Coordinates of C-alpha atoms in Angstrom, one line a residue:
Chain E
M1 CA 10.4 -29.8 20.4
L2 CA 8.5 -30.4 17.1
D3 CA 5.6 -28.2 18.3
S4 CA 7.7 -25.9 20.3
Y5 CA 6.6 -22.5 21.5
H6 CA 9.5 -20.8 19.7
L7 CA 8.2 -22.0 16.3
Q8 CA 4.7 -20.7 17.1
V9 CA 6.2 -17.3 18.0
L10 CA 8.3 -17.3 14.8
E11 CA 5.3 -18.3 12.7
R12 CA 3.1 -15.5 14.2
S13 CA 5.9 -13.0 13.8
L14 CA 6.2 -14.0 10.1
D15 CA 2.5 -13.6 9.7
A16 CA 2.7 -10.1 11.3
A17 CA 5.6 -9.1 9.0
T18 CA 3.6 -10.2 6.0
L19 CA 0.6 -8.3 7.2
R20 CA 2.7 -5.2 7.8
H21 CA 4.2 -5.5 4.4
R22 CA 0.8 -5.6 2.8
T23 CA -0.3 -2.6 4.8
I24 CA 2.8 -0.6 3.7
A25 CA 2.2 -1.7 0.1
N26 CA -1.4 -0.5 0.4
N27 CA -0.2 2.9 1.8
L28 CA 2.2 3.3 -1.0
A29 CA -0.4 2.3 -3.6
N30 CA -2.7 5.0 -2.3
I31 CA 0.0 7.7 -2.2
D32 CA -1.9 10.0 -4.5
T33 CA -5.4 9.0 -3.5
P34 CA -7.3 12.0 -2.1
Q35 CA -8.7 11.6 1.4
F36 CA -6.8 8.4 2.0
K37 CA -5.7 7.7 5.6
S38 CA -2.6 5.5 6.0
Q39 CA -2.5 2.5 8.4
Q40 CA 0.1 0.7 10.4
V41 CA 0.4 -2.7 12.1
I42 CA 1.0 -3.0 15.8
F43 CA 2.3 -6.4 16.9
E44 CA 5.6 -6.4 18.8
S45 CA 4.2 -4.8 22.0
F46 CA 1.4 -7.4 22.1
L47 CA 3.9 -10.2 21.6
Q48 CA 6.1 -8.8 24.4
D49 CA 3.2 -8.6 26.7
E50 CA 2.4 -12.2 26.0
L51 CA 6.0 -13.3 26.5
D52 CA 6.2 -11.4 29.8
A53 CA 3.0 -13.0 30.9
R54 CA 4.4 -16.5 30.1
A55 CA 7.5 -15.6 32.0
G56 CA 5.3 -14.7 35.0
N57 CA 5.9 -11.0 34.7
G58 CA 2.5 -10.2 33.2
K59 CA 1.0 -6.8 33.8
L60 CA -2.2 -8.3 35.0
E61 CA -1.9 -11.6 36.8
A62 CA -4.2 -13.3 39.3
Y63 CA -2.9 -14.7 42.5
R64 CA -2.9 -18.5 42.1
T65 CA -2.9 -20.8 45.1
N66 CA -2.6 -23.9 42.9
Q67 CA -0.6 -24.4 39.8
R68 CA -3.6 -26.1 38.2
H69 CA -5.7 -22.9 38.4
I70 CA -6.4 -21.3 35.1
P71 CA -4.1 -18.3 34.7
F72 CA -5.7 -14.9 34.6
G73 CA -4.7 -12.1 32.3
N74 CA -3.2 -12.7 28.9
A75 CA -0.9 -15.6 29.9
G76 CA -0.9 -18.2 27.2
G77 CA -3.0 -15.9 25.0
V78 CA -2.3 -15.5 21.3
A79 CA -0.8 -12.2 20.3
V80 CA -2.8 -10.9 17.3
P81 CA -1.5 -8.1 15.1
Q82 CA -3.7 -5.0 15.0
I83 CA -4.2 -2.6 12.1
V84 CA -4.7 0.9 13.3
S85 CA -4.6 4.3 11.6
N86 CA -1.2 6.0 11.5
P87 CA -0.8 8.6 14.3
N88 CA 1.3 11.8 14.4
N89 CA 1.8 12.5 10.7
F90 CA 1.2 15.4 8.5
I91 CA -1.7 15.8 6.2
Q92 CA -1.3 17.1 2.7
N93 CA -3.7 19.4 0.9
S94 CA -5.6 16.5 -0.7
G95 CA -6.4 15.1 2.7
N96 CA -3.9 12.2 2.2
D97 CA -1.5 11.5 5.0
V98 CA 0.9 9.0 3.4
D99 CA 4.5 9.9 4.3
L100 CA 6.6 8.5 1.5
E101 CA 9.9 8.6 3.4
A102 CA 8.4 7.0 6.6
E103 CA 6.7 4.3 4.6
T104 CA 9.8 3.3 2.6
T105 CA 11.9 3.2 5.7
E106 CA 9.3 1.0 7.4
L107 CA 9.3 -1.2 4.2
A108 CA 13.1 -1.6 4.4
K109 CA 13.0 -2.4 8.2
N110 CA 10.2 -4.9 7.8
Q111 CA 12.1 -6.6 4.9
I112 CA 15.2 -7.1 7.1
W113 CA 13.1 -8.2 10.0
Y114 CA 11.3 -10.8 7.8
S115 CA 14.6 -12.2 6.4
G116 CA 15.9 -12.4 10.0
L117 CA 12.8 -14.3 11.0
T118 CA 13.2 -16.7 8.1
Q119 CA 16.8 -17.4 9.1
L120 CA 15.8 -18.1 12.7
T121 CA 13.0 -20.5 11.4
A122 CA 15.5 -22.2 9.1
G123 CA 17.9 -22.5 12.0
H124 CA 15.2 -24.1 14.1
F125 CA 14.6 -26.8 11.5
Q126 CA 18.4 -27.2 11.1
K127 CA 18.6 -28.0 14.8
L128 CA 15.8 -30.5 14.5
R129 CA 17.6 -32.2 11.6
S130 CA 20.9 -32.5 13.4
V131 CA 19.0 -34.1 16.4
I132 CA 17.3 -36.6 14.0
E133 CA 20.6 -37.4 12.3
G134 CA 22.3 -37.9 15.6
G135 CA 24.8 -35.2 14.9
G136 CA 26.9 -37.8 13.2
K137 CA 28.2 -35.7 10.4
Chain X
M1 CA -1.9 -14.9 5.1
S2 CA -0.7 -14.4 1.6
L3 CA 2.2 -12.3 0.4
F4 CA 0.7 -12.4 -3.0
Q5 CA -1.8 -9.8 -1.8
G6 CA 1.1 -7.4 -1.4
I7 CA 2.1 -8.0 -5.0
N8 CA -1.5 -7.5 -6.2
T9 CA -1.7 -4.3 -4.2
S10 CA 1.5 -2.9 -5.7
A11 CA 0.4 -4.1 -9.2
S12 CA -2.9 -2.1 -8.9
A13 CA -0.9 1.0 -8.1
L14 CA 1.5 0.4 -11.0
T15 CA -1.5 0.1 -13.4
A16 CA -3.1 3.3 -12.0
N17 CA 0.1 5.3 -12.3
R18 CA 0.7 4.0 -15.8
L19 CA -2.8 5.3 -16.7
R20 CA -2.0 8.6 -15.1
L21 CA 1.1 8.9 -17.2
D22 CA -0.8 7.9 -20.3
T23 CA -3.4 10.6 -19.5
I24 CA -0.8 13.2 -19.0
A25 CA 1.0 12.2 -22.2
S26 CA -2.4 12.6 -24.0
N27 CA -2.9 16.0 -22.5
I28 CA 0.5 17.2 -23.6
A29 CA 0.1 15.7 -27.0
Q30 CA -3.3 17.5 -27.5
A31 CA -2.1 20.8 -26.0
E32 CA -2.6 22.5 -29.4
T33 CA -5.6 20.6 -30.7
T34 CA -8.4 22.9 -31.6
R35 CA -10.6 20.3 -33.3
A36 CA -11.3 17.6 -30.7
N37 CA -15.2 17.5 -30.7
F38 CA -17.6 18.7 -33.4
V39 CA -20.5 20.2 -31.4
D40 CA -23.4 22.1 -33.0
G41 CA -21.6 22.8 -36.2
A42 CA -18.5 24.2 -34.5
W43 CA -15.2 22.6 -33.5
Q44 CA -14.5 22.4 -29.7
P45 CA -10.9 22.4 -28.5
Y46 CA -9.5 19.5 -26.5
R47 CA -10.4 19.4 -22.8
R48 CA -7.8 18.4 -20.2
K49 CA -8.4 14.9 -18.7
M50 CA -7.7 13.9 -15.1
V51 CA -7.6 10.4 -13.5
E52 CA -9.7 10.0 -10.4
L53 CA -8.3 7.5 -7.8
S54 CA -9.9 5.9 -4.8
P55 CA -8.7 3.2 -2.4
Q56 CA -9.8 -0.4 -3.2
T57 CA -11.5 -1.6 0.0
N58 CA -14.1 -4.1 -1.1
G59 CA -13.7 -7.2 1.0
T60 CA -11.9 -10.2 -0.5
F61 CA -12.4 -13.8 0.7
D62 CA -9.0 -13.6 2.4
N63 CA -10.1 -10.6 4.4
F64 CA -13.4 -12.2 5.6
L65 CA -11.6 -15.4 6.4
Q66 CA -9.0 -13.6 8.5
A67 CA -11.6 -11.6 10.3
A68 CA -13.6 -14.8 11.1
V69 CA -10.6 -16.8 12.2
G70 CA -9.3 -13.8 14.3
T71 CA -5.7 -13.6 12.9
V72 CA -6.0 -9.9 12.7
S73 CA -7.8 -7.4 14.9
G74 CA -8.9 -3.9 14.0
S75 CA -9.9 -2.7 10.6
Q76 CA -8.8 -4.8 7.6
G77 CA -6.1 -3.5 5.2
G78 CA -7.0 -2.4 1.8
Q79 CA -6.3 -4.0 -1.5
G80 CA -4.6 -1.1 -3.3
V81 CA -5.9 1.6 -5.5
K82 CA -8.4 1.8 -8.4
V83 CA -9.2 4.3 -11.0
T84 CA -12.9 5.3 -10.6
A85 CA -13.2 7.8 -13.4
I86 CA -11.3 9.9 -16.0
Q87 CA -12.7 13.4 -15.5
E88 CA -12.5 16.4 -17.7
D89 CA -11.1 19.7 -16.4
N90 CA -13.9 22.3 -16.5
T91 CA -11.6 25.4 -16.4
P92 CA -12.4 27.7 -19.3
F93 CA -10.5 27.4 -22.6
K94 CA -7.6 29.8 -23.4
R95 CA -8.6 32.6 -25.8
V96 CA -5.9 33.6 -28.2
F97 CA -6.0 36.3 -30.9
D98 CA -5.1 34.6 -34.2
P99 CA -7.2 35.8 -37.1
S100 CA -5.3 33.8 -39.6
H101 CA -6.3 30.5 -38.0
P102 CA -9.1 28.6 -39.8
D103 CA -10.9 28.0 -36.5
A104 CA -10.9 31.6 -35.3
D105 CA -14.3 33.3 -34.7
Q106 CA -15.5 36.5 -36.4
D107 CA -13.5 38.7 -34.0
G108 CA -10.3 36.8 -34.8
Y109 CA -10.2 34.9 -31.5
L110 CA -9.3 31.3 -31.2
L111 CA -10.2 28.9 -28.4
M112 CA -7.2 26.7 -27.3
P113 CA -7.2 23.7 -25.0
N114 CA -7.1 24.3 -21.2
V115 CA -3.9 22.3 -20.9
D116 CA -1.1 23.9 -18.9
P117 CA 2.2 22.1 -19.8
M118 CA 3.7 23.2 -16.5
K119 CA 0.9 21.5 -14.5
E120 CA 1.3 18.4 -16.6
M121 CA 5.0 18.2 -16.0
V122 CA 4.5 18.4 -12.3
D123 CA 1.8 15.7 -12.4
M124 CA 4.1 13.6 -14.6
I125 CA 7.0 13.7 -12.1
S126 CA 4.6 12.9 -9.2
A127 CA 3.1 9.9 -11.1
S128 CA 6.6 8.6 -12.1
R129 CA 7.8 8.9 -8.5
S130 CA 4.8 7.0 -7.3
Y131 CA 5.4 4.3 -9.9
E132 CA 9.0 4.0 -8.6
A133 CA 7.9 3.7 -5.0
N134 CA 5.5 0.9 -5.9
V135 CA 8.2 -0.9 -7.9
T136 CA 10.3 -0.8 -4.7
A137 CA 7.4 -2.3 -2.7
L138 CA 6.9 -5.0 -5.4
N139 CA 10.6 -5.9 -5.3
A140 CA 10.4 -6.1 -1.5
S141 CA 7.5 -8.6 -1.8
K142 CA 9.5 -10.7 -4.2
S143 CA 12.6 -10.9 -2.1
M144 CA 10.5 -11.7 1.0
M145 CA 8.8 -14.5 -0.8
L146 CA 12.1 -15.9 -1.9
K147 CA 13.4 -15.7 1.6
A148 CA 10.4 -17.6 2.9
L149 CA 11.2 -20.4 0.4
E150 CA 14.6 -20.7 1.9
I151 CA 13.2 -22.2 5.1
K152 CA 13.9 -25.8 4.8

């Protein structure tokens, strides 16, 4: 339980949230920079693919005749966040495509998501603690 | 992966926007200055100044480390914004008829700075809104870091 998969997922999600926050901060910092192109972080869909693959519902899975065969596809892989340029947005006269409203909304969403993740992580350790202490109090 | 990078990014933008506001304040303050530079025995009026911004993309150690370890795929995020130059506006000076002015030429015309207060006000509002947006991002970084410290 100490090195459980849940903790790994939580850790990587926190990392992705941090990266997303940095990306949004960078977009906002360059809101008046001519020719600047905004970026966004894609992570949840990769994580979902990985979780599906672990549950045996992967999009691309090899037929295994023995459990000891190495799984094919992305099962057991590590979902890595990806920074891509922001699609479907408008471009201003200066060639800059930062959308202030969209970025601030993403910022707020990401902040709530991050605090939810920290609570889940804290809850994980709380459970561990109650196991160690035998639930005696 | 460090949240401090987010704070540094926002801080660079705050500095840049503060400089923009200072430049605009200087432009407005000098809107009537006819003696800014003494060139070839004659006074030149003040020339409007503009701040030139560009994204800060030079790689930091953190960026190279993350690319090498493979914690992020795709292009690396930037590190905020930097001021590359303070440029002068090359639009012609305003020519005003004022024979009583000590700096007027033989025909009674006076060269005034190429500062348009209306343009400066619009730029000022833009800079101050950008400053506010970046303060919001900075506060978000702060509260996220405090949340992370609550994991125990």
